[in-house]
Amino acid sequence: MEQKLLTQLKHTFGYASFRPQQQEIIESVLDGKDTIVLMPTGGGKSICFQLPALLFPDTTLVISPLISLMKDQVESLRTNGVAATYINSSQSMDEQNHIIQLALEGKWKLLYIAPETLVNSLNGWISRLKVSCVAIDEAHCVSMWGHDFRPEYTQLADLRNYWGDIPFAALTATADKATRKEIETKLGLNNPNMFLTSFDRPNIRLIVKGNKPKKNKQPEILHYIRSKQNESGIMYCLSRKETEEWSSFLNDNGIHCAHYHAGLSSEERSRIQEDFIFDRIPVIVATIAFGMGIDKPNVRWVIHNNLPKNVEGYYQEIGRAGRDGLPAEALLYYNMRDVKLLADFARESNQREVLIQKLNRMLEYAESPTCRRKILLSYFSEVVEEDCGNCDVCLNPPEFVDGTTLAQMALSGIKRSREQLNLNVLIQLLRGSKSFEIYDRKLQELKTYGVGKDWSADAWQHFITQFINIGLIEIAYDEHFRLKITSFGERVLFHKAKVNIAAFVKKTKKSTASPSTGKTKPKVLHANLSEQESQLFEQLRALRTEIATKENVPAYIVFSDVSLLEMVAIRPKSATKFLEITGVGAKKLEQYGDQFLEVIKKNG
Ligand code: ADP
Ligand code: ZN
């Protein structure tokens, strides 16, 4: 069995081995068992129903909520030589009838179908179709509690009455227990086999940039995006207005980008989405409305301009980077104003407690000086023993120092000013600033005025943020962000309780060296190519673009960056060698092999 599956995997998809759990999942489905698959974005869920579909005698129905996702998967299957298609209400009646006719003749191995189309045709043509398996993609859409509830999905409960004895496979990247249970009951699954893989995405470097004023943030982000020439990335903003402002700022500075939000017409939105997928626009500045329904594997970076509302959302958004497994980066910026705004929204909701708690967890992630991946994965109930080696904390570990005296300075500044100051004014007080705010309130007369002048404002920001995190100080969001002393803070101030904090490290240019701990080290780095290698890479990329344009598909459907980088590394000179490349199966060898081999040979 195993050999048979591996042969099929290579023949059709061009992969030499399975990713964790893929084989077990495929065997479960082929065994006729109902199967639930919980795997992170980019984990490789598609193969889990596509490969069994090739081995089943009849058609596999794939239910998918979004037309763009269906189209993408079908195109990718077709370039691998699989008889696949989709049917949904965007097609003309003639088109649909043609597809149905071929379906009834048993032509399709995989038929992607929108949930409403399926439910509406259950008593019609579908009842005459021979079906071997039903796969439900994005299965969390049945969950009322989830973030993408789709009413059409609840009607799928009926399906079991039509097909009692074929396997159902439900797949999702949402892992929480409540959703899992709902998938099982709402879809009427029979004692399903459940597969839960790790949600770690080790190739995504997690970087928290922190709380920065806009005047520092703008040049920093501009510099970052400039250094990522030709690479795709997404910058998320909180409001529509912000997406427009950032997009025009970036465009004015020579970055080709577009903004995207729910206020644009649906034509504009699809056009921008397509331009991104086809690599015509590399950078999108968007609200979180952007990304769902995009399977683009070569998104190399995601920047958050604001703190996300919760960790689930954050993880989903950064998960859009690096689906191809190559190195990718997630940068998080935030400021206290956003936090206040989000807290206000949360307070007005009827789920107040939960939302505030979730927001606090997100803030903790951003502010605690421990391995970011540990915090993220522990949020999803995964225990991680070792630090990841691929986040800003691991790469630049903070040194811990005794912060008791610093804490006392800050706390006594707050105390003596009767808890009336926000963070900025407190820092001015400690540093002995001669600003208007200070003189206006006569703060220069306090004993704490200027006690912290040996430290820069950045340093104080860093210290006080930690005092807030470890619970010495609270921010009264509803009182103009004034800082208040907690009971723990009182103990430090009056009873000399000790405080340890991460030392302040003056920000210098970070080295671009890759992490030293080997575990998560990416296989190939584009940035690490020699001059000759990048030349070949660019030539291969140009050929890929030419073919993709001719066939009117996104470049990654022809070959992924992973495949191109392997071609550069291995430089195959024969068809047999070319077949060893990841992503090259029988069909792609036949269709594209000669053209790519020629470019490689010419390059020497
Ligand atoms: P998901 O649906 O879980 O987000 P996909 O099915 O789109 O993930 O797969 C993500 C990426 O991983 C794709 O580029 C796919 O081609 C690749 N992939 C999947 N399985 C394998 C495998 N066994 N070997 C190599 N690459 C794989
Ligand atoms: Zn780490």
XYZ file of C-alpha atoms and ligand atoms in Angstrom:
632
model
C 0.000 0.000 0.000
C 2.629 2.467 1.089
C 4.604 2.003 -2.114
C 1.502 2.413 -4.208
C 0.684 5.706 -2.488
C 4.216 7.014 -2.842
C 4.287 6.140 -6.515
C 1.027 7.975 -7.073
C 2.285 10.947 -5.023
C 5.345 11.327 -7.213
C 3.621 10.530 -10.466
C 0.838 13.074 -10.102
C 2.052 15.705 -7.679
C 5.787 15.370 -8.053
C 6.529 14.917 -4.337
C 8.961 12.294 -3.122
C 7.571 11.826 0.384
C 4.610 12.589 2.581
C 4.468 15.370 5.100
C 3.634 14.357 8.689
C 0.259 12.576 8.906
C -0.600 12.868 5.226
C -0.161 9.174 4.635
C -2.228 8.131 7.651
C -5.000 10.497 6.622
C -5.013 9.201 3.068
C -5.162 5.611 4.311
C -8.059 6.467 6.598
C -10.026 7.988 3.720
C -9.208 5.095 1.385
C -10.351 2.758 4.134
C -13.777 4.351 3.889
C -13.632 6.054 7.294
C -14.987 9.490 8.050
C -11.967 11.638 8.711
C -11.375 15.023 10.300
C -8.137 16.784 9.414
C -6.854 19.713 11.470
C -3.717 21.067 9.893
C -2.313 24.573 9.738
C -2.440 26.624 6.570
C 0.233 25.378 4.238
C 0.389 22.023 6.024
C -0.695 20.153 2.923
C -4.357 19.347 3.371
C -5.273 19.228 -0.309
C -3.290 16.071 -1.046
C -5.244 14.310 1.702
C -8.378 14.130 -0.419
C -6.884 14.643 -3.879
C -4.697 11.568 -3.781
C -7.468 9.213 -2.584
C -9.703 10.703 -5.289
C -7.297 9.361 -7.916
C -7.535 5.855 -6.491
C -11.294 5.706 -5.966
C -13.357 4.273 -8.800
C -15.849 7.163 -9.000
C -15.976 10.909 -8.447
C -14.892 12.747 -5.301
C -17.023 15.789 -4.545
C -15.118 18.644 -2.963
C -17.160 21.272 -1.175
C -15.431 24.602 -1.002
C -16.819 27.951 0.103
C -14.995 30.249 -2.280
C -14.865 30.343 -6.035
C -11.276 31.590 -6.026
C -10.134 28.600 -3.972
C -11.887 26.141 -6.250
C -10.418 27.702 -9.330
C -6.929 27.656 -7.925
C -7.031 24.014 -6.909
C -8.613 22.905 -10.157
C -5.998 24.721 -12.234
C -3.268 23.186 -10.194
C -4.760 19.699 -10.569
C -5.115 20.142 -14.305
C -1.512 21.125 -14.810
C -0.756 17.868 -13.023
C -2.891 16.028 -15.531
C -5.883 15.278 -13.285
C -9.455 15.342 -14.611
C -10.868 17.984 -12.280
C -13.343 20.809 -12.597
C -15.635 23.042 -10.581
C -19.249 24.035 -10.745
C -20.817 27.093 -9.151
C -23.310 29.848 -9.778
C -20.752 32.101 -11.461
C -20.929 29.905 -14.561
C -23.505 30.167 -17.336
C -26.230 27.545 -17.571
C -24.609 26.153 -20.716
C -21.295 25.776 -18.974
C -22.909 24.108 -15.994
C -24.869 21.719 -18.182
C -21.765 20.726 -20.054
C -19.934 19.974 -16.820
C -22.904 18.017 -15.481
C -23.139 15.941 -18.605
C -19.478 14.984 -18.394
C -19.925 14.323 -14.674
C -22.701 11.858 -15.341
C -20.457 10.102 -17.845
C -17.964 9.659 -15.016
C -15.364 11.975 -16.526
C -14.266 13.814 -13.364
C -12.027 12.417 -10.679
C -12.627 15.555 -8.632
C -15.636 17.824 -8.887
C -15.436 21.010 -6.811
C -18.818 22.373 -5.917
C -20.213 25.306 -3.958
C -22.323 24.196 -0.982
C -25.509 25.860 -2.214
C -25.119 24.370 -5.692
C -24.739 20.958 -4.133
C -27.708 21.264 -1.819
C -29.903 22.592 -4.620
C -29.091 19.702 -6.926
C -29.388 16.877 -4.420
C -32.727 15.776 -5.797
C -31.625 16.401 -9.353
C -28.555 15.423 -11.305
C -26.411 14.764 -8.252
C -28.592 11.849 -7.286
C -27.571 10.191 -10.542
C -23.864 10.824 -10.036
C -21.622 8.045 -8.755
C -19.745 9.426 -5.794
C -16.848 7.714 -3.992
C -16.050 10.324 -1.375
C -17.144 13.744 -0.145
C -14.462 16.195 0.984
C -15.500 19.305 2.884
C -12.801 21.938 2.728
C -12.731 24.825 5.221
C -15.016 22.713 7.365
C -14.957 25.230 10.227
C -17.441 27.238 8.166
C -20.176 25.086 9.790
C -19.294 26.498 13.174
C -21.472 29.234 14.581
C -18.706 30.159 16.978
C -16.018 30.353 14.384
C -14.875 33.425 12.555
C -16.183 32.456 9.125
C -19.589 30.982 9.713
C -21.403 30.316 6.435
C -25.079 29.491 6.651
C -24.893 27.377 3.460
C -22.602 25.008 5.305
C -25.237 24.085 7.878
C -27.375 22.611 5.124
C -24.662 20.052 4.543
C -26.062 18.128 7.500
C -28.445 16.604 4.995
C -25.738 14.995 2.921
C -25.490 11.942 5.119
C -29.028 10.987 4.182
C -27.981 10.815 0.571
C -24.676 9.043 0.960
C -24.650 6.741 3.929
C -21.672 4.548 3.264
C -18.969 6.556 1.565
C -16.236 8.366 3.499
C -16.576 12.036 4.335
C -13.392 13.985 4.895
C -13.632 17.341 6.698
C -10.593 19.609 6.610
C -9.772 22.836 8.384
C -6.965 24.989 9.723
C -8.995 25.970 12.778
C -8.104 23.808 15.687
C -10.098 24.740 18.745
C -12.065 22.026 20.466
C -15.495 23.624 20.155
C -15.151 23.901 16.390
C -13.939 20.318 16.134
C -16.997 19.029 17.947
C -19.317 21.118 15.819
C -17.766 19.821 12.618
C -18.400 16.275 13.757
C -22.031 16.780 14.740
C -23.123 19.300 12.128
C -21.775 17.185 9.285
C -23.175 13.992 10.744
C -19.821 12.241 10.717
C -19.730 8.648 11.973
C -17.165 8.106 14.658
C -14.539 9.914 12.596
C -10.813 9.396 12.716
C -9.321 12.652 13.904
C -5.911 13.893 12.784
C -4.409 16.878 14.499
C -0.963 17.936 13.339
C 1.284 20.478 14.925
C 0.296 24.041 14.139
C 3.854 25.225 14.098
C 5.011 27.033 10.961
C 8.738 26.962 11.575
C 9.654 28.764 8.355
C 7.870 31.947 9.420
C 10.216 34.192 11.345
C 8.235 35.961 14.054
C 9.351 39.499 14.732
C 7.714 41.977 17.059
C 8.773 45.499 16.163
C 6.799 46.988 18.984
C 5.270 50.235 19.922
C 6.707 52.881 17.596
C 5.642 56.355 16.613
C 4.630 56.752 13.000
C 7.564 58.990 12.136
C 9.971 56.144 12.957
C 7.757 53.438 11.583
C 7.325 54.863 8.094
C 10.979 54.909 7.062
C 11.534 51.558 8.729
C 8.723 49.832 6.844
C 9.706 51.517 3.607
C 13.263 50.331 4.007
C 12.061 46.815 4.782
C 9.794 46.539 1.753
C 12.461 47.989 -0.496
C 14.824 45.275 0.621
C 12.262 42.664 -0.504
C 12.298 43.505 -4.163
C 10.184 41.265 -6.377
C 8.742 39.476 -3.391
C 5.076 39.367 -2.481
C 3.881 40.713 0.821
C 0.793 41.907 2.670
C 0.580 44.810 5.094
C -2.461 44.724 7.373
C -4.005 47.901 8.814
C -6.892 48.409 11.162
C -8.954 50.893 9.172
C -9.801 51.522 5.537
C -8.372 55.000 5.779
C -5.056 53.702 7.022
C -4.758 51.252 4.129
C -5.227 54.153 1.722
C -2.729 56.364 3.496
C -0.052 53.701 3.685
C -0.595 52.609 0.139
C -0.179 56.125 -1.190
C 2.843 56.705 1.027
C 4.470 53.528 -0.325
C 3.519 54.269 -3.914
C 4.930 57.780 -3.597
C 8.147 56.169 -2.509
C 8.440 53.841 -5.434
C 6.779 50.685 -4.083
C 4.274 49.205 -6.483
C 1.291 48.455 -4.300
C -2.489 48.623 -3.996
C -4.877 49.050 -1.112
C -7.743 46.688 -0.438
C -10.737 46.872 1.867
C -14.405 46.024 2.015
C -15.337 49.513 0.832
C -14.112 48.808 -2.704
C -16.479 47.431 -5.316
C -16.402 43.690 -5.712
C -14.913 44.068 -9.216
C -12.087 46.165 -7.849
C -11.482 43.672 -5.111
C -11.294 40.700 -7.463
C -9.037 42.599 -9.794
C -6.595 43.462 -7.008
C -6.705 39.941 -5.695
C -5.936 38.582 -9.131
C -3.125 41.086 -9.733
C -1.574 39.891 -6.514
C -1.962 36.203 -7.322
C -0.517 36.705 -10.796
C 2.468 38.627 -9.370
C 1.482 41.801 -11.181
C 1.271 43.757 -7.915
C 3.701 42.552 -5.283
C 2.434 44.465 -2.255
C -1.110 44.814 -0.905
C -2.024 47.118 1.981
C -5.272 45.778 3.334
C -7.707 45.378 6.136
C -8.092 41.816 7.331
C -10.806 41.412 4.679
C -7.926 40.449 2.390
C -6.473 36.974 2.296
C -9.320 34.563 2.793
C -9.584 32.693 -0.453
C -6.019 33.253 -1.449
C -3.767 30.237 -1.602
C -0.765 32.072 -2.994
C 2.178 30.021 -1.755
C 4.949 32.591 -2.241
C 3.878 35.406 0.063
C 7.225 36.198 1.672
C 6.223 38.644 4.392
C 3.257 39.944 6.349
C 3.392 43.201 8.296
C 0.822 44.096 10.932
C 0.619 47.821 11.355
C -1.653 47.389 14.372
C -2.217 44.931 17.127
C -4.693 42.235 16.019
C -7.796 41.642 18.149
C -6.790 38.153 19.155
C -4.180 35.474 18.686
C -6.381 33.309 16.439
C -6.746 36.095 13.921
C -3.083 36.974 14.117
C -2.038 33.408 13.491
C -4.342 33.083 10.546
C -3.064 36.305 9.004
C 0.625 35.561 9.374
C -0.121 32.034 8.147
C -0.668 33.506 4.689
C 3.087 33.925 4.456
C 5.368 31.091 3.446
C 2.868 28.409 2.533
C 5.503 26.960 0.227
C 7.708 26.233 3.243
C 10.446 28.660 2.197
C 11.582 31.317 4.668
C 9.049 34.043 5.353
C 8.709 36.841 7.887
C 5.930 38.253 10.045
C 6.464 41.732 11.500
C 4.206 43.143 14.186
C 3.879 46.833 14.996
C 1.322 48.260 17.373
C 0.610 51.245 19.510
C -1.378 51.921 22.618
C -3.963 53.937 20.736
C -4.992 50.798 18.800
C -5.131 48.850 21.975
C -7.481 51.390 23.455
C -9.636 51.368 20.348
C -9.862 47.590 20.360
C -10.581 47.557 24.065
C -13.405 50.041 23.492
C -14.918 47.869 20.797
C -14.633 44.864 23.043
C -16.337 46.645 25.929
C -19.289 47.563 23.790
C -19.838 43.994 22.708
C -21.973 41.475 24.527
C -19.005 39.142 24.717
C -17.063 41.729 26.609
C -15.151 39.520 29.045
C -13.971 37.067 26.435
C -12.923 39.725 23.966
C -10.957 41.700 26.533
C -9.228 38.569 27.676
C -8.335 37.653 24.113
C -6.985 41.132 23.485
C -4.859 40.861 26.591
C -3.412 37.583 25.421
C -2.444 39.232 22.167
C -0.785 42.090 24.018
C 1.068 39.620 26.184
C 2.397 37.944 23.072
C 3.684 41.256 21.809
C 5.243 42.361 25.043
C 6.673 39.450 26.923
C 10.342 38.761 26.401
C 9.992 35.000 25.794
C 10.201 32.943 22.630
C 7.260 34.109 20.514
C 6.575 30.714 19.034
C 6.314 29.190 22.489
C 3.635 31.700 23.393
C 1.729 31.180 20.157
C 1.775 27.421 20.244
C 0.920 27.263 23.906
C -2.094 29.378 23.072
C -3.168 26.522 20.802
C -2.436 24.034 23.607
C 0.765 22.727 22.092
C 3.600 22.194 24.489
C 6.960 23.321 23.207
C 10.044 22.576 25.238
C 12.713 24.308 23.251
C 12.997 27.896 22.120
C 12.432 28.167 18.404
C 15.549 29.969 17.209
C 13.525 31.829 14.608
C 11.866 34.727 16.414
C 13.184 38.106 17.490
C 13.529 37.035 21.110
C 15.507 33.900 20.257
C 17.667 35.731 17.738
C 18.349 38.615 20.066
C 17.819 37.232 23.539
C 17.297 39.895 26.157
C 19.623 39.925 29.095
C 17.815 40.086 32.407
C 18.859 42.671 34.981
C 17.655 43.866 38.342
C 15.080 46.512 37.531
C 14.015 47.303 41.087
C 15.512 50.796 41.231
C 14.141 51.706 37.808
C 10.727 50.445 38.857
C 10.847 52.509 42.004
C 11.688 55.636 40.020
C 8.746 55.102 37.695
C 6.356 54.153 40.480
C 7.265 57.078 42.627
C 6.846 59.406 39.654
C 3.326 58.054 39.255
C 2.604 58.296 42.962
C 3.828 61.859 43.388
C 1.838 63.067 40.426
C -1.266 61.397 41.895
C -1.645 58.902 39.065
C -2.561 61.612 36.599
C 0.087 61.027 33.912
C 0.109 58.980 30.767
C 3.185 57.143 29.584
C 4.633 60.029 27.582
C 4.378 62.608 30.295
C 5.731 60.203 32.881
C 8.808 59.696 30.722
C 9.209 63.460 30.368
C 8.985 63.809 34.118
C 11.573 61.126 34.779
C 13.929 62.569 32.198
C 13.561 66.119 33.435
C 12.081 67.449 30.216
C 11.380 71.163 29.867
C 8.229 70.575 27.865
C 4.993 72.470 28.048
C 3.170 69.531 29.663
C 5.680 69.502 32.482
C 5.595 73.217 33.233
C 1.869 73.465 32.745
C 1.355 70.972 35.550
C 4.302 72.198 37.603
C 5.805 68.750 37.512
C 9.315 70.206 37.616
C 8.705 70.782 41.325
C 8.339 67.073 42.098
C 11.183 65.134 43.715
C 11.188 62.590 40.901
C 11.746 65.251 38.239
C 14.853 64.247 36.290
C 15.802 61.186 38.392
C 15.884 59.065 35.237
C 17.807 61.433 32.996
C 20.570 58.907 32.413
C 18.234 56.844 30.260
C 16.842 57.775 26.852
C 13.124 58.066 26.213
C 13.277 54.801 24.229
C 14.862 53.073 27.187
C 12.153 54.318 29.525
C 9.471 53.239 27.112
C 11.013 49.779 27.127
C 11.199 49.657 30.943
C 7.740 50.960 31.648
C 6.181 48.650 29.062
C 7.663 45.761 30.983
C 6.444 47.138 34.315
C 2.985 47.161 32.787
C 3.410 43.616 31.538
C 4.584 42.204 34.776
C 1.735 43.920 36.546
C 3.321 46.783 38.516
C 1.473 49.415 36.576
C -1.920 49.455 34.887
C -3.118 51.632 32.056
C -6.510 53.219 32.660
C -7.698 53.131 29.068
C -10.881 54.927 29.968
C -9.052 57.774 31.753
C -6.881 59.100 28.961
C -4.360 56.265 29.404
C -3.276 57.433 32.817
C -0.906 55.077 34.568
C -1.986 53.601 37.907
C -0.068 51.600 40.468
C -1.255 48.065 41.173
C -0.975 46.303 44.518
C 2.106 44.528 43.258
C 3.483 47.938 42.325
C 2.821 49.142 45.873
C 4.871 46.237 47.206
C 7.793 47.175 44.986
C 7.540 50.809 45.937
C 7.171 50.423 49.682
C 8.411 46.965 50.553
C 11.310 46.617 48.157
C 9.950 43.578 46.322
C 12.462 42.677 43.612
C 11.845 43.088 39.907
C 13.735 41.463 37.037
C 13.476 42.939 33.593
C 14.983 42.527 30.178
C 17.865 44.925 29.763
C 17.548 47.734 27.286
C 19.529 47.067 24.155
C 20.080 49.984 21.900
C 18.673 49.062 18.520
C 21.415 48.530 16.010
C 21.134 47.227 12.489
C 20.299 43.562 12.841
C 22.557 41.148 11.061
C 20.820 39.129 8.392
C 22.457 35.903 9.475
C 20.101 32.968 9.681
C 19.335 31.455 13.067
C 22.088 29.364 14.545
C 19.922 26.608 15.973
C 19.705 24.140 13.139
C 16.242 22.737 13.684
C 14.187 25.214 11.733
C 16.812 26.226 9.271
C 15.256 26.613 5.854
C 16.579 24.445 3.053
C 17.322 27.035 0.440
C 17.359 30.752 0.754
C 16.912 32.858 -2.299
C 19.049 35.498 -0.659
C 21.847 32.983 -0.301
C 22.222 32.252 -3.974
C 25.528 33.021 -5.641
C 25.526 35.442 -8.512
C 25.516 32.676 -11.083
C 22.745 30.877 -9.262
C 20.545 33.936 -9.088
C 21.096 34.469 -12.739
C 19.779 30.995 -13.465
C 16.933 31.495 -11.012
C 15.880 34.669 -12.791
C 16.004 32.931 -16.162
C 13.860 30.080 -14.878
C 11.495 32.553 -13.322
C 11.174 34.409 -16.617
C 10.370 31.176 -18.427
C 7.788 30.364 -15.773
C 6.146 33.787 -16.224
C 6.088 33.315 -19.982
C 4.354 29.943 -19.702
C 1.948 31.165 -17.011
C 0.952 34.174 -19.097
C 0.362 32.004 -22.128
C -1.776 29.577 -20.138
C -3.427 32.360 -18.138
C -2.678 30.827 -14.736
C -0.692 32.192 -11.777
C 3.020 31.487 -12.047
C 3.003 29.204 -9.007
C 0.594 26.843 -10.758
C 3.314 26.145 -13.344
C 6.069 25.626 -10.751
C 6.504 26.803 -7.184
C 9.576 28.722 -6.046
C 10.590 25.544 -4.231
C 10.809 23.735 -7.563
C 12.788 26.544 -9.201
C 15.242 26.731 -6.331
C 15.788 22.988 -6.521
C 16.431 23.264 -10.240
C 19.087 25.858 -9.448
C 20.650 23.683 -6.771
C 20.601 20.402 -8.692
C 20.904 21.661 -12.285
C 19.320 18.579 -13.842
C 20.583 17.839 -17.330
C 18.265 14.960 -18.269
C 14.580 14.139 -18.070
C 15.244 11.500 -15.414
C 17.098 14.019 -13.277
C 14.430 16.645 -13.886
C 11.813 14.256 -12.535
C 13.643 14.252 -9.204
C 12.719 17.882 -8.610
C 9.972 18.485 -6.034
C 6.748 19.339 -7.798
C 7.676 17.641 -11.069
C 5.329 14.778 -11.824
C 4.769 12.907 -15.074
C 2.541 15.561 -16.623
C 4.754 18.540 -15.861
C 7.813 16.684 -17.062
C 6.109 16.026 -20.352
C 4.703 19.512 -20.692
C 7.490 21.752 -19.466
C 10.562 19.547 -19.070
C 12.298 20.363 -22.350
C 11.916 24.133 -21.994
C 13.338 24.218 -18.482
C 16.120 21.761 -19.296
C 17.146 23.952 -22.187
C 17.477 27.023 -19.984
C 19.509 25.043 -17.458
C 21.825 23.616 -20.129
C 22.377 27.010 -21.720
C 23.331 28.443 -18.380
C 26.204 25.963 -18.244
P -3.220 23.676 2.977
O -4.432 23.407 2.118
O -3.104 22.790 4.150
O -3.071 25.129 3.320
P -1.808 22.905 0.611
O -2.486 21.632 0.372
O -2.163 24.074 -0.256
O -1.952 23.336 2.131
O -0.236 22.656 0.564
C 0.660 23.672 0.893
C 1.924 23.559 0.062
O 2.649 22.394 0.404
C 1.627 23.468 -1.418
O 2.538 24.304 -2.101
C 1.853 22.004 -1.721
O 2.212 21.841 -3.054
C 2.950 21.621 -0.747
N 2.924 20.186 -0.364
C 1.875 19.489 0.118
N 2.229 18.206 0.387
C 3.540 18.098 0.082
C 4.499 17.013 0.140
N 4.167 15.791 0.580
N 5.757 17.272 -0.274
C 6.114 18.515 -0.717
N 5.266 19.558 -0.804
C 3.985 19.369 -0.406
Zn 11.704 31.790 19.500
